[in-house]
XYZ file of C-alpha atoms in Angstrom:
89
model
C -17.997 197.157 67.733
C -17.528 200.530 67.287
C -17.082 202.591 64.059
C -15.918 206.181 64.026
C -18.120 208.864 63.561
C -16.682 210.283 60.762
C -18.214 207.247 59.255
C -21.588 209.293 58.487
C -22.824 211.831 56.464
C -24.626 213.788 59.574
C -25.391 213.006 63.127
C -28.339 214.513 65.105
C -29.758 215.340 67.650
C -31.329 212.349 69.670
C -34.585 214.249 70.834
C -38.578 212.542 71.437
C -41.176 214.077 72.028
C -42.949 213.976 75.775
C -45.392 212.504 75.729
C -47.298 215.889 76.104
C -46.523 216.500 72.382
C -47.133 213.159 70.913
C -50.707 212.588 73.028
C -53.698 212.766 72.938
C -54.840 214.348 76.226
C -58.331 212.462 76.497
C -56.883 208.725 74.433
C -54.973 206.019 75.828
C -52.902 203.925 73.850
C -50.678 200.855 73.016
C -47.473 200.532 73.533
C -47.364 199.301 69.509
C -49.579 202.067 69.197
C -47.242 204.586 70.646
C -44.196 202.217 69.360
C -45.675 203.688 65.012
C -46.283 207.547 66.711
C -42.691 208.234 67.902
C -41.919 206.953 64.288
C -44.045 209.286 63.098
C -46.165 207.278 61.324
C -49.866 206.315 61.907
C -51.109 204.684 64.853
C -52.466 201.666 63.277
C -50.157 201.802 60.255
C -49.505 197.659 59.854
C -45.629 197.078 60.198
C -44.622 193.468 59.501
C -43.710 191.926 62.874
C -38.838 192.297 62.495
C -39.744 196.067 61.972
C -42.770 195.859 65.019
C -40.205 194.675 67.431
C -38.092 197.816 66.575
C -39.939 200.147 66.852
C -40.435 198.640 70.488
C -37.004 198.729 71.116
C -37.465 202.069 71.595
C -40.934 203.188 72.472
C -40.006 200.298 75.276
C -37.565 202.456 77.587
C -39.137 206.316 75.904
C -42.501 204.801 78.282
C -40.502 203.568 81.385
C -38.092 207.405 81.306
C -41.575 209.382 81.131
C -43.868 207.254 83.363
C -43.873 210.534 85.774
C -46.185 211.513 83.343
C -48.179 209.125 81.534
C -51.199 206.828 83.290
C -51.718 203.141 82.732
C -54.312 201.292 82.284
C -55.557 197.777 82.719
C -56.438 195.429 79.734
C -59.422 195.419 79.240
C -59.552 191.863 78.071
C -56.786 189.235 78.658
C -56.109 189.321 75.130
C -55.478 193.082 74.566
C -52.322 194.726 76.108
C -52.263 197.513 78.767
C -52.693 201.738 77.715
C -50.959 204.062 78.324
C -51.704 208.234 77.999
C -50.843 211.122 78.866
C -51.320 212.305 82.995
C -53.041 215.117 84.166
C -51.441 218.591 84.432
């Protein structure tokens, strides 16, 4: 159920990093690593599965929105996820 804006002490702009601001040009990242970086966590931070699922809810749309600025690489083996990186300008 929607709630009034007045219920909140503060409202903040919905401002996300661009791929160039978030990712190193010479690195490739999994969606799990991107999810952590979007929350200012270390890419290899240990998270419980429930928290990781919440972070993925933010990361997947971010990747889709910025798809024109990203490159993707196939997993190196079947047990590994795909990788994303900054597209060359």
